[in-house]
Coordinates of C-alpha atoms in Angstrom, one line a residue:
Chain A
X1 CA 0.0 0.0 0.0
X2 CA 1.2 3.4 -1.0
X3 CA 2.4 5.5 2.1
X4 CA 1.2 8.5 3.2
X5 CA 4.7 10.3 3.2
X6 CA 5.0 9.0 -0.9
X7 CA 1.5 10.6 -1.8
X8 CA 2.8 14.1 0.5
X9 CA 6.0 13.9 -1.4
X10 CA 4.9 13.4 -4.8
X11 CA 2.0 16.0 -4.6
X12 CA 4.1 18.1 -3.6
X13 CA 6.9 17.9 -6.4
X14 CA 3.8 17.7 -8.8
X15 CA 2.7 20.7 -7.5
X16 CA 6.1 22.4 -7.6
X17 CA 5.9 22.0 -11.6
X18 CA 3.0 24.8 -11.7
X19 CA 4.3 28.3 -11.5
X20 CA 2.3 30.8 -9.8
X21 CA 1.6 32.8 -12.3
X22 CA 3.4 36.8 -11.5
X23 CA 0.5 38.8 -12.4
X24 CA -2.1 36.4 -10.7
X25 CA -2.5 38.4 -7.5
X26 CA -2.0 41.7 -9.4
X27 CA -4.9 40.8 -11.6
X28 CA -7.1 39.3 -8.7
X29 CA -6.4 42.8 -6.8
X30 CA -7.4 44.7 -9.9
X31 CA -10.7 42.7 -9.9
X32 CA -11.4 43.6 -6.6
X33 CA -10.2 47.2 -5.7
X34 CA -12.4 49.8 -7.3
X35 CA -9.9 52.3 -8.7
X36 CA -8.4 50.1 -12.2
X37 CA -5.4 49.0 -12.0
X38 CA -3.0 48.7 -15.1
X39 CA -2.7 45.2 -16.7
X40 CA 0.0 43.3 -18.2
X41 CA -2.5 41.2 -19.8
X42 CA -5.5 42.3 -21.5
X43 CA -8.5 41.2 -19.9
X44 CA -11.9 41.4 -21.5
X45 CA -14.3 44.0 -19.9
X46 CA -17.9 43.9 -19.8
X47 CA -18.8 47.2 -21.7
X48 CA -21.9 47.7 -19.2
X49 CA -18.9 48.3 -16.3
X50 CA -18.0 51.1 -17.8
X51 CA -20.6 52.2 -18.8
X52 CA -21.7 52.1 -15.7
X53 CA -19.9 53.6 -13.8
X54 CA -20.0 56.8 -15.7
X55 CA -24.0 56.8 -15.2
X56 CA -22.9 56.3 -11.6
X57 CA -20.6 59.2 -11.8
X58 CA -23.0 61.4 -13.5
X59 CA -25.6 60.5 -10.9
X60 CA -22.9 61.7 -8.1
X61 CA -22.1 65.1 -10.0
X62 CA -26.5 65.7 -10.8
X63 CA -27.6 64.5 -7.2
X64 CA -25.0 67.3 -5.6
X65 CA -26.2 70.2 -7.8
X66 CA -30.0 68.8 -7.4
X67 CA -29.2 68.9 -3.3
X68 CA -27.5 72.3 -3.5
X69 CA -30.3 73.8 -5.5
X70 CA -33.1 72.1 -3.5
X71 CA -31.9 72.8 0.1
X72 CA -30.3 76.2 -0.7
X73 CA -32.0 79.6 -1.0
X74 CA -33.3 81.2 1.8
X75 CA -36.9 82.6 3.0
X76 CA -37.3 86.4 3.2
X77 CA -40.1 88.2 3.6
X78 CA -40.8 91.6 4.3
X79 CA -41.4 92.6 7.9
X80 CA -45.1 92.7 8.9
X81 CA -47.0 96.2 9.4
X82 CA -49.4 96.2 12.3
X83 CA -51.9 99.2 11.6
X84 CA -54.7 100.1 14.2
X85 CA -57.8 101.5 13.9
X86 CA -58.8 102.2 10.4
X87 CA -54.7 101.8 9.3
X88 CA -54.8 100.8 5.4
X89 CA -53.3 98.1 4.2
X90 CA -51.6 98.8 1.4
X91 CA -53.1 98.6 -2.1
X92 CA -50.7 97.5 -4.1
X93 CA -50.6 95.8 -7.1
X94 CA -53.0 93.8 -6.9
X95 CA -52.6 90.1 -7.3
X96 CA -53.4 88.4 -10.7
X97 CA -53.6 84.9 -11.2
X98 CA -51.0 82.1 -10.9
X99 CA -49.1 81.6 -14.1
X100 CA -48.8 77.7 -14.5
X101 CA -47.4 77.9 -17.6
X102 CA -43.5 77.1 -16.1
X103 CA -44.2 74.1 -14.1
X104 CA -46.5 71.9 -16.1
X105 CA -47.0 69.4 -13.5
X106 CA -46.4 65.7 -14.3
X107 CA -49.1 63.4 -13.6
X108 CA -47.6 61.0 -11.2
X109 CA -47.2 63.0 -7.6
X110 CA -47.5 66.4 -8.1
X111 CA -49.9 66.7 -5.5
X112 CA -50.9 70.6 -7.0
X113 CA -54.4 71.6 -5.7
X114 CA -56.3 73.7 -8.5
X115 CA -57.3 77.0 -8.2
X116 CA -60.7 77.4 -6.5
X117 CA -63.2 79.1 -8.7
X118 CA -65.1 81.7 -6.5
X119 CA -68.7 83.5 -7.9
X120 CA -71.2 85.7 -6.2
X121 CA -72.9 83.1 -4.6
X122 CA -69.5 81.7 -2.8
X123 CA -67.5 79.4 -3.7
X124 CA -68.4 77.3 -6.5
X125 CA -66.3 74.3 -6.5
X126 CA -62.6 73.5 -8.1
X127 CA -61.2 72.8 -11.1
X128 CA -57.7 71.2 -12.9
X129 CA -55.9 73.7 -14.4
X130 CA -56.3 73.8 -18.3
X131 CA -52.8 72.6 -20.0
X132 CA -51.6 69.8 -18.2
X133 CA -50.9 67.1 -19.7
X134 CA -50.1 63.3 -18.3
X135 CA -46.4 63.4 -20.2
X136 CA -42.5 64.2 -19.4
X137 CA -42.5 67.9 -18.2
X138 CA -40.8 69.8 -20.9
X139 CA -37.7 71.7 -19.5
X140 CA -37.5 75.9 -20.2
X141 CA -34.0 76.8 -20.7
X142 CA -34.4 79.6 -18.2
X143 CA -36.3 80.3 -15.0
X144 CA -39.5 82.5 -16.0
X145 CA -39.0 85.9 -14.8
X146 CA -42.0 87.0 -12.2
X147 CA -43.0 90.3 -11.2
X148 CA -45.7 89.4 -9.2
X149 CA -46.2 90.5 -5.6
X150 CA -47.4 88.7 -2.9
X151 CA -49.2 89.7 0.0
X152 CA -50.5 88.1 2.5
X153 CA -53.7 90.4 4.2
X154 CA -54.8 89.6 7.7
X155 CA -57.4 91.4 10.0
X156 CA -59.5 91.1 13.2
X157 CA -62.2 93.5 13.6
X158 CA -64.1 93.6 17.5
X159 CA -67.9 94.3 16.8
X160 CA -70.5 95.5 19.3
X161 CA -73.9 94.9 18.3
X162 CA -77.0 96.1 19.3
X163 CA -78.6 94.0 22.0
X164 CA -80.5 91.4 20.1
X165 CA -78.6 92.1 16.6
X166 CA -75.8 89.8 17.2
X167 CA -77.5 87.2 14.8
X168 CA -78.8 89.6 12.3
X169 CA -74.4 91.4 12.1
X170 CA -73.4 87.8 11.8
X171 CA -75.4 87.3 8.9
X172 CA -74.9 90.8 7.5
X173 CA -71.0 89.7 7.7
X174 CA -71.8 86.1 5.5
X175 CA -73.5 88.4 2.8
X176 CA -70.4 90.9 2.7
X177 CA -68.2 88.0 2.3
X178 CA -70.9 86.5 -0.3
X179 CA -70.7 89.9 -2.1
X180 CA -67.3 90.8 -2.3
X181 CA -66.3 87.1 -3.6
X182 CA -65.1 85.5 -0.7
X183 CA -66.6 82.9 1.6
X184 CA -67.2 82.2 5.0
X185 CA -64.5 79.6 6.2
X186 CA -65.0 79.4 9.9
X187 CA -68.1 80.7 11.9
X188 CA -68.8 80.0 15.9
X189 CA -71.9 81.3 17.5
X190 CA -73.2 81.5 21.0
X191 CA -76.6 81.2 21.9
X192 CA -78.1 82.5 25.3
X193 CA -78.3 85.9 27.3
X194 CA -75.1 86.9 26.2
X195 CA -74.3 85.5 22.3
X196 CA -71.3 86.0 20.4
X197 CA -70.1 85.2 17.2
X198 CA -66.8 84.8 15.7
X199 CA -66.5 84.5 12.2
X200 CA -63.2 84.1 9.6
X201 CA -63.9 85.4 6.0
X202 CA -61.9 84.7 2.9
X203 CA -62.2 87.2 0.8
X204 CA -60.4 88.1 -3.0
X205 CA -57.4 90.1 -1.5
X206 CA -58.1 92.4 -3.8
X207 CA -61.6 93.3 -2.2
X208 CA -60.2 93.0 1.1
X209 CA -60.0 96.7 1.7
X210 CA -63.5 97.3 0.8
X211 CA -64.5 94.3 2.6
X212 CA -63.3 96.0 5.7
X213 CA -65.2 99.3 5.0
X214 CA -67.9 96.9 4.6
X215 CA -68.0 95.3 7.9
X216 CA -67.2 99.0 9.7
X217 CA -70.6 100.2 8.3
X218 CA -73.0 97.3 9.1
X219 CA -75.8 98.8 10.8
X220 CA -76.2 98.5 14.3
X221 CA -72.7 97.4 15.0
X222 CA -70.0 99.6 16.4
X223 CA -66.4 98.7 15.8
X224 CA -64.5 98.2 19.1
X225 CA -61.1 97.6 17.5
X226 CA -59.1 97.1 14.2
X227 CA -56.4 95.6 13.4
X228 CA -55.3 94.3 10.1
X229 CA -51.6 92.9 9.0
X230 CA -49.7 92.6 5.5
X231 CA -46.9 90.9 5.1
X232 CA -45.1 90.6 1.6
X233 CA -44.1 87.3 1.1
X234 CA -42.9 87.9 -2.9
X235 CA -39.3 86.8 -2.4
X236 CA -40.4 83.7 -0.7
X237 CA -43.0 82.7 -3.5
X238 CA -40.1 83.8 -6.1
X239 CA -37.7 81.5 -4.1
X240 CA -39.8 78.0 -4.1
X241 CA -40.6 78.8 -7.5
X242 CA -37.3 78.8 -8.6
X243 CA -36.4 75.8 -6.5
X244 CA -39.3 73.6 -8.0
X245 CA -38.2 74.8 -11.7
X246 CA -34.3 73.4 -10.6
X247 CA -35.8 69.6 -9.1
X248 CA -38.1 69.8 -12.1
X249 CA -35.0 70.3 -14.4
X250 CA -33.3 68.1 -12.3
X251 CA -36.0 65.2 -12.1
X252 CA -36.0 65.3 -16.1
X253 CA -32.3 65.3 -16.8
X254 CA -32.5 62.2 -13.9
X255 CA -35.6 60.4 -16.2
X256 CA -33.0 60.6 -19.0
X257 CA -30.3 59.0 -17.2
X258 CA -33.5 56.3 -16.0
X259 CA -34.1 55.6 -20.0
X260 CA -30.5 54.7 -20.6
X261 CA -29.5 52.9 -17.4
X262 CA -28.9 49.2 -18.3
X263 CA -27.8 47.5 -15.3
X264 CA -29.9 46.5 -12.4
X265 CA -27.8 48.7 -10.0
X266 CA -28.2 51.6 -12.1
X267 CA -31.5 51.7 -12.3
X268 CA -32.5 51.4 -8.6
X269 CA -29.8 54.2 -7.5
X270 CA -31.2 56.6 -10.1
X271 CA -34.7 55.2 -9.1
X272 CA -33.7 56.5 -5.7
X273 CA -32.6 59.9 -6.3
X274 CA -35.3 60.3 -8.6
X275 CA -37.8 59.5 -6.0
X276 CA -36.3 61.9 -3.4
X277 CA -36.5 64.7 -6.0
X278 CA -39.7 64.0 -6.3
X279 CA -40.6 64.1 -2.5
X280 CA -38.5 67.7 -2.2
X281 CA -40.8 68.4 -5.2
X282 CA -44.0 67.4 -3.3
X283 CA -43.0 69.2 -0.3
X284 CA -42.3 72.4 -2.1
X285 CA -44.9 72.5 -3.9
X286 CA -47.5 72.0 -1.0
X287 CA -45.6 75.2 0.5
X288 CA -46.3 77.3 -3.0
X289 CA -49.8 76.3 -3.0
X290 CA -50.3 77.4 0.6
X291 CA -48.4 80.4 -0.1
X292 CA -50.4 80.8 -3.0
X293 CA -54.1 80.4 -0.7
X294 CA -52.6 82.8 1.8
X295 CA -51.9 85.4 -1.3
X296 CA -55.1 85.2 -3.3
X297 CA -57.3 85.3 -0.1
X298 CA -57.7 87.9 2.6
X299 CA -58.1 86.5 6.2
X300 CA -60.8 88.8 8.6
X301 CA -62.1 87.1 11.7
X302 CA -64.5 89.6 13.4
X303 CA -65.8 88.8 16.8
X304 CA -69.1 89.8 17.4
X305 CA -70.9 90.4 20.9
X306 CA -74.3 91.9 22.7
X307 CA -73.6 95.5 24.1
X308 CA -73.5 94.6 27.9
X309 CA -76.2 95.8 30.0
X310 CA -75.5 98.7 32.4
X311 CA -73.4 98.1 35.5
X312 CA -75.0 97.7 38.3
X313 CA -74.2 100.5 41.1
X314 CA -71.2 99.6 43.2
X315 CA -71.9 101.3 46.7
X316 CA -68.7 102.4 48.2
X317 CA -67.8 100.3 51.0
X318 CA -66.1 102.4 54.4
X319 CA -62.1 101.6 55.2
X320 CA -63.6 99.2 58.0
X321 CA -65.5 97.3 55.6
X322 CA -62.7 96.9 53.4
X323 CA -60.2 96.1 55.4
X324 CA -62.7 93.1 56.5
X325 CA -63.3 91.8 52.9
X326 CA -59.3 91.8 52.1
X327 CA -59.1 90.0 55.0
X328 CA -61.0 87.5 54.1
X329 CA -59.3 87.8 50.9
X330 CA -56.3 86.6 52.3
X331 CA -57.8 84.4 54.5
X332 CA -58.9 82.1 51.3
X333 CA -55.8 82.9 49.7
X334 CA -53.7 81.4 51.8
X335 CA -55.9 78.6 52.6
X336 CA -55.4 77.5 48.7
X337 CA -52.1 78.1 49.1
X338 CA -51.7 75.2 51.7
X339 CA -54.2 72.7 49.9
X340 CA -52.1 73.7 46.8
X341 CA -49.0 72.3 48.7
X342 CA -50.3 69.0 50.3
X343 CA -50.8 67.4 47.0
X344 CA -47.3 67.2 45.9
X345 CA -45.9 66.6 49.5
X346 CA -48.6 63.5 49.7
X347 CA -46.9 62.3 46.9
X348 CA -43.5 62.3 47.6
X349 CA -44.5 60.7 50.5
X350 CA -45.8 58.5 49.2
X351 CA -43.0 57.7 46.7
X352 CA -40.2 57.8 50.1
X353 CA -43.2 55.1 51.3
X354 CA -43.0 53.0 48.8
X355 CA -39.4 52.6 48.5
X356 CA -38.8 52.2 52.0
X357 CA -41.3 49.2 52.3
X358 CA -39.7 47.4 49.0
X359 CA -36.5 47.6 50.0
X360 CA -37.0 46.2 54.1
X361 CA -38.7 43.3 52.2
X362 CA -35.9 42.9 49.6
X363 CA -33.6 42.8 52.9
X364 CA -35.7 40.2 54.3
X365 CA -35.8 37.9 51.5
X366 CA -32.0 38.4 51.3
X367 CA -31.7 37.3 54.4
X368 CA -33.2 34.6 54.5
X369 CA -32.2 32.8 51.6
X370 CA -28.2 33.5 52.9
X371 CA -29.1 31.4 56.5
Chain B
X1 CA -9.5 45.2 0.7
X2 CA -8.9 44.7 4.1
X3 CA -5.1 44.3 5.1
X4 CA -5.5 41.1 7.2
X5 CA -7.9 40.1 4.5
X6 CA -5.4 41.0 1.8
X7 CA -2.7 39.4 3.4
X8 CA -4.6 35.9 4.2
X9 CA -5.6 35.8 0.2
X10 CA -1.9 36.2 -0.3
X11 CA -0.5 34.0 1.4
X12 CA -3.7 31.2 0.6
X13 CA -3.4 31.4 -3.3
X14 CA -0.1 30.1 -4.5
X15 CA -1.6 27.0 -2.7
X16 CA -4.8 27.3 -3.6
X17 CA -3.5 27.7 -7.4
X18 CA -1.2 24.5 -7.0
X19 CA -3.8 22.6 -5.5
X20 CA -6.6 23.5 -8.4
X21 CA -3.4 22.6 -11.1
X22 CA -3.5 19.2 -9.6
X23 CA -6.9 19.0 -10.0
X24 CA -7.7 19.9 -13.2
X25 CA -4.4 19.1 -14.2
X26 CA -4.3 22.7 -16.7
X27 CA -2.8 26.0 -15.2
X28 CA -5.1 27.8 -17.4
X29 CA -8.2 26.0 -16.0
X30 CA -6.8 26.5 -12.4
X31 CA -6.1 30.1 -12.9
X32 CA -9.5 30.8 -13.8
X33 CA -11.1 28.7 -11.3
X34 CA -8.7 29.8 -8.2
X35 CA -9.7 33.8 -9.4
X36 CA -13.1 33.0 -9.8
X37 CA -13.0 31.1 -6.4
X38 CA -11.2 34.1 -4.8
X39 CA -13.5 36.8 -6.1
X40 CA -16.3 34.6 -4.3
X41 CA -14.8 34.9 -1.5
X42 CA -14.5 38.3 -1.5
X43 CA -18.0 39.0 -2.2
X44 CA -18.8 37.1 0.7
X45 CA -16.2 38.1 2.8
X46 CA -18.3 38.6 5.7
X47 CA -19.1 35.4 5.9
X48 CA -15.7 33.7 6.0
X49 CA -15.7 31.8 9.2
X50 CA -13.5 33.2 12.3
X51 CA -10.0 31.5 12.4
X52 CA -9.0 27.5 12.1
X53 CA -12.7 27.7 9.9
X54 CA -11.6 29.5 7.1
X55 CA -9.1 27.4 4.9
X56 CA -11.9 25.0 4.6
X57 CA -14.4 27.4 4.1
X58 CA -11.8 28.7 1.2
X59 CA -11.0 25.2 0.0
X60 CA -14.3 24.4 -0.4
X61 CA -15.1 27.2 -2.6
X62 CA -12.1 26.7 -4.5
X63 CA -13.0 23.1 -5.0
X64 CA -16.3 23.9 -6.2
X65 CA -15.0 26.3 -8.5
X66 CA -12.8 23.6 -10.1
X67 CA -15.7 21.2 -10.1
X68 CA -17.9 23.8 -12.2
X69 CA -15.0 23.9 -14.3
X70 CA -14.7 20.6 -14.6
X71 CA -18.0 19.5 -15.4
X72 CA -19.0 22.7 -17.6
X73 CA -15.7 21.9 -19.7
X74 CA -16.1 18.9 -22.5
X75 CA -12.9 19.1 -23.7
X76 CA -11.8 18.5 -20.0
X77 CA -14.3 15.3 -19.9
X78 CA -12.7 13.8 -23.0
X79 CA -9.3 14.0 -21.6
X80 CA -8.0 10.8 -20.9
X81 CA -5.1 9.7 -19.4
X82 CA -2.4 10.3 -21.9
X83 CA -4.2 13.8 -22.9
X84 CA -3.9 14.9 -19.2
X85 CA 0.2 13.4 -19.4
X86 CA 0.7 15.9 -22.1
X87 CA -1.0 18.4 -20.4
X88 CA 1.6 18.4 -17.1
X89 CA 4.6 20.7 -18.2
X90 CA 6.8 18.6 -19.9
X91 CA 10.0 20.9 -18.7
X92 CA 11.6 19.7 -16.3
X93 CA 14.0 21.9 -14.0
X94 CA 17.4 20.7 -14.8
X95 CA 18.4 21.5 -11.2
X96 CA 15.8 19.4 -9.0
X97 CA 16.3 15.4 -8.3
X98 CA 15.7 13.5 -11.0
X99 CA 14.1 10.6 -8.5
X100 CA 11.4 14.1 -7.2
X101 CA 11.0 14.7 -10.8
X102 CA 10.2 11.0 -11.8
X103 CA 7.7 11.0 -8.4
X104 CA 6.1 13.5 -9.4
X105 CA 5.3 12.7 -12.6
X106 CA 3.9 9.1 -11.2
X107 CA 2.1 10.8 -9.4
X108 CA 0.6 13.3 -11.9
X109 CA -0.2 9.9 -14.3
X110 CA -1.8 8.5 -11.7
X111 CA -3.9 11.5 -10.2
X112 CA -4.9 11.9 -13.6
X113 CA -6.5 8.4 -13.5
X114 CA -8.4 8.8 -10.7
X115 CA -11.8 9.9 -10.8
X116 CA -12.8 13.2 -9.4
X117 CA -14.4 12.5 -6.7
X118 CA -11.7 10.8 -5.2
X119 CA -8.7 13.0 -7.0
X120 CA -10.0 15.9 -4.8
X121 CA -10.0 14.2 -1.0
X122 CA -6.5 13.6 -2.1
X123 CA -5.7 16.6 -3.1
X124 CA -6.8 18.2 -0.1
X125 CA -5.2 15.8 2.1
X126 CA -2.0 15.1 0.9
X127 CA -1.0 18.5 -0.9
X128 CA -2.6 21.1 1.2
X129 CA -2.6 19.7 4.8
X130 CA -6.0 19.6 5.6
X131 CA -7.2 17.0 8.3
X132 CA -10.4 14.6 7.3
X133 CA -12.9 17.2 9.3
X134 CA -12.0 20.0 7.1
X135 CA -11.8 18.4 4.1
X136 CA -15.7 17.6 4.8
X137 CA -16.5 21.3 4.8
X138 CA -15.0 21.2 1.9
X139 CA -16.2 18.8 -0.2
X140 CA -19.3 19.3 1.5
X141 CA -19.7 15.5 2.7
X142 CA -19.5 13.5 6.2
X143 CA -16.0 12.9 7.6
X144 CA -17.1 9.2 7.2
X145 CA -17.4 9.9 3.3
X146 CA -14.0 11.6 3.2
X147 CA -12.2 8.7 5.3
X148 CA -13.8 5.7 2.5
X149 CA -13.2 8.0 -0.2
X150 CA -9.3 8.2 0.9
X151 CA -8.9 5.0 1.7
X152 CA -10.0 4.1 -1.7
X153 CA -7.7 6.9 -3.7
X154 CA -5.3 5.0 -1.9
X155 CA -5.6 1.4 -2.5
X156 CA -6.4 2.7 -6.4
X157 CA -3.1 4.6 -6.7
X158 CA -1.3 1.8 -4.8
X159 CA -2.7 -0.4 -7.4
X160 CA -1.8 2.1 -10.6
X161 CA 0.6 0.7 -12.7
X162 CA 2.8 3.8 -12.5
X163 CA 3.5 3.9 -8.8
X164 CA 3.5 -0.3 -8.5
X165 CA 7.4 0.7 -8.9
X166 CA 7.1 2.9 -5.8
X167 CA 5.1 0.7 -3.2
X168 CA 7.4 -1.4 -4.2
X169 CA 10.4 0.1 -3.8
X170 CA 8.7 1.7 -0.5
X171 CA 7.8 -2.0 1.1
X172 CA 11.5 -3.6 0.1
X173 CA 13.0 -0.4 2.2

């Protein structure tokens, strides 16, 4: 029988007749490191490697401009102007509707809300936008250059009606709203000896100055206090506009990449950035349509209440008399004061209780199991 | 790559390549299996068992590699025994022992002869070290299986006309 020591030799000078081949490790490294190293022999590539990794390098350079772009530019807005008392808000120029002609939206996610349509009779219902089309946004070379300033109006008026007018001002206030174009978004009324009503219109903020007039001259009702608020928020509509036109750009150049990606990996890491464009877009374009409510509509939330009756005569009490009521004053003051502090001190108590008892028993046990 | 990765690869593949020539009994064949073994490992580097484990865990994917290889290949199946003779380098090295050189190509012939799933055991056992339990993680079978399979190579090879010469010459010393 053959020995073990023959088989170990043998094998051994056998194996001594193959040369390790120089370049073997150099061309194993080379498979395995990512940065190419130079070969002595010429191995065959697959053409999607290289390919691919210039798609993954072009994803790189696109997803830090898209990230720059996105998450730059800053929020600015004019600082507000409080006016009281009958202070105008300023005119301006007064707002004219959104151009959607830059940003048509693609039909997957662009979660825009149309534009509300508003008549005489209040508001009317909504409708898509005309122009948009279920297709690859086209890209405009440049970002479309808007003039367009953006105010956000804000008011609260104080009104004192009439005893038993309250009702009849609150629905004086719905028909302003009716009349001016606006609607009624938010209405609270109190019933009972003493009503009140608070109501929040939405009016065109162009007709929000005349709306105001309006309400100052219902019948009945006298104005307690004014106060109304612009604030110009141009810049930031400007801004998120410009943001969305950069992802939109951004998310199209990305779809081309998408259309030539071959390779599993490709496609799933453009899918990816793709995706997260299209979130930012989502996002910003919430914000623009938001920005855009607060712009087109005027806010006025007017508080309405009953004149109060007469105040009853207050007979005037001698320095005796007083110095007995603040006594009893304090008397019940500081008698709150001390049931104020026993709750917490019952608790902690309590707590110190607690602990105490669990941890004589946890002695106890202890004990007993070490006899 | 990791440097005590690097380094174990390094030091793992000259053997690793010697052991797949005697396999598939090509250096072309082995060279392609052994970097096609070694890439495998790399991909799943994380799971390369913790110390003693790993050379059997790389043997074993080495071996496998050389088994695709081998039973992918047609031209390799329709090598017989004088094909695979003319495929050991026929150079000698003028400087080693003529009696090593003669061994080794007994040895070769005979290897050659033997079928795969026995060549392999062998391989693994007598070339690169590796005791009976390892050489089941690599070959993927019992220790039981690797023991029979051994004992057989060996009563085969003792039996091959080429290394009759040598068991004899082994039992008169």
């Amino acid at each position: 029988m053959i020995t073990d020591e023959l088989l170990e030799r043998g094998l051994a000078n056998a194996a001594e007749e193959y040369d390790v081949p120089a370049d073997a490790l150099m061309k194993l490294r080379s498979e395995l490191s990512p940065a190419p190293v130079r070969r002595r022999l010429h191995v065959r590539m697959p053409r999607l490697q290289t390919r691919g990794r210039w798609l993954a390098a072009a994803v790189a350079v696109i997803a830090l401009v898209g990230i720059a772009i996105g998450v730059g530019g800053t929020n600015s807005g004019s600082p507000d102007r409080n006016v009281l008392f009958a202070g105008k808000s300023p005119s301006g120029v007064p707002p004219k509707s959104l151009d959607r002609g830059a940003f048509n939206a693609a039909p997957r996610a662009i979660a825009a809300q149309p534009p509300t349509t508003v008549t005489a009779g209040g508001l009317v219902g909504a409708h898509a936008p005309a122009g948009t089309t279920p297709s690859v946004p086209s890209v405009p070379s440049v970002v479309p250059n808007d003039s367009l300033t953006k105010i956000i109006s804000t008011g609260e008026i104080d009104l004192q009606a009439a005893k038993g007018r309250v009702h009849d001002t609150y629905d004086r206030l719905v028909a302003i709203a009716t009349l001016e174009g606006g609607f009624v978004a938010n209405s609270e009324t109190n019933e009972g000896s003493d009503p009140t009503a608070l109501v929040t219109l939405r009016v065109p903020s162009s007709a929000f100055d005349a709306t105001i007039t309006k309400v100052r001259g219902i019948t009945g009702a006298k104005v307690l206090s004014l106060q109304t608020k612009t604030q110009d928020v141009t810049a930031s509509y400007v801004d998120l506009k410009a943001r969305l036109h950069a992802l939109s750009t951004t998310r199209s150049t990305y779809l081309t990449i998408l259309s030539r990606a071959s390779s599993i990996g490709d496609i799933l890491a453009v899918q990816s950035r793709i995706n997260d464009i299209q979130m930012q877009i989502e996002q910003l374009q919430g914000q623009l349509n938001v920005l855009t409510d607060q712009t087109s509509f005027g806010t006025l939330t007017v508080t309405v209440d009953q004149k109060a009756a007469p105040a009853a005569v207050v007979h005037r009490q001698s320095g005796m008399s007083r110095a007995f009521h603040r006594s009893v004053d304090r008397f019940v003051n500081g008698t709150e004061a001390i049931v104020g502090v026993v709750g917490p001190i019952a608790l902690v108590v309590l707590i110190l209780a607690v602990l105490w008892f669990g941890s004589r028993l946890g002695y106890r046990v202890l004990r007993r199991r070490m006899v | 790559m990791s440097d005590d990765l690097d380094a174990w690869l390094d030091e793992s593949y000259p053997r690793a390549y010697r052991a797949a020539c005697l396999v598939l009994r090509s250096p072309a064949d082995a060279e392609d299996a052994v970097q096609e073994a070694f890439l495998r490992v790399w991909r799943f580097r994380d799971a390369i068992p913790p110390g003693d484990g790993r050379r059997a865990w790389l043997y074993r994917v080495v071996v496998n590699a050389c088994l695709s290889r081998m039973r992918g290949d047609r031209v390799w199946r329709e090598r017989g025994g004088d094909e695979a003779l003319a495929s050991m380098p026929s150079q000698l090295d003028p400087q080693r022992d003529v009696e090593d050189a003669e061994l080794a190509r007994c040895i070769s012939d005979a290897l050659a002869r033997l079928p795969e799933h026995l060549r392999v055991p062998v391989v693994l056992r007598y070339f690169s070290g590796l005791p009976e339990k390892e050489i089941a993680v690599a070959i993927q079978r019992r220790p039981g299986t690797v023991k029979s399979r051994l004992a057989e190579a060996r009563r085969r090879l003792s039996e091959d006309p080429a290394l009759m010469a040598w068991t004899t010459l082994e039992v008169a010393q």
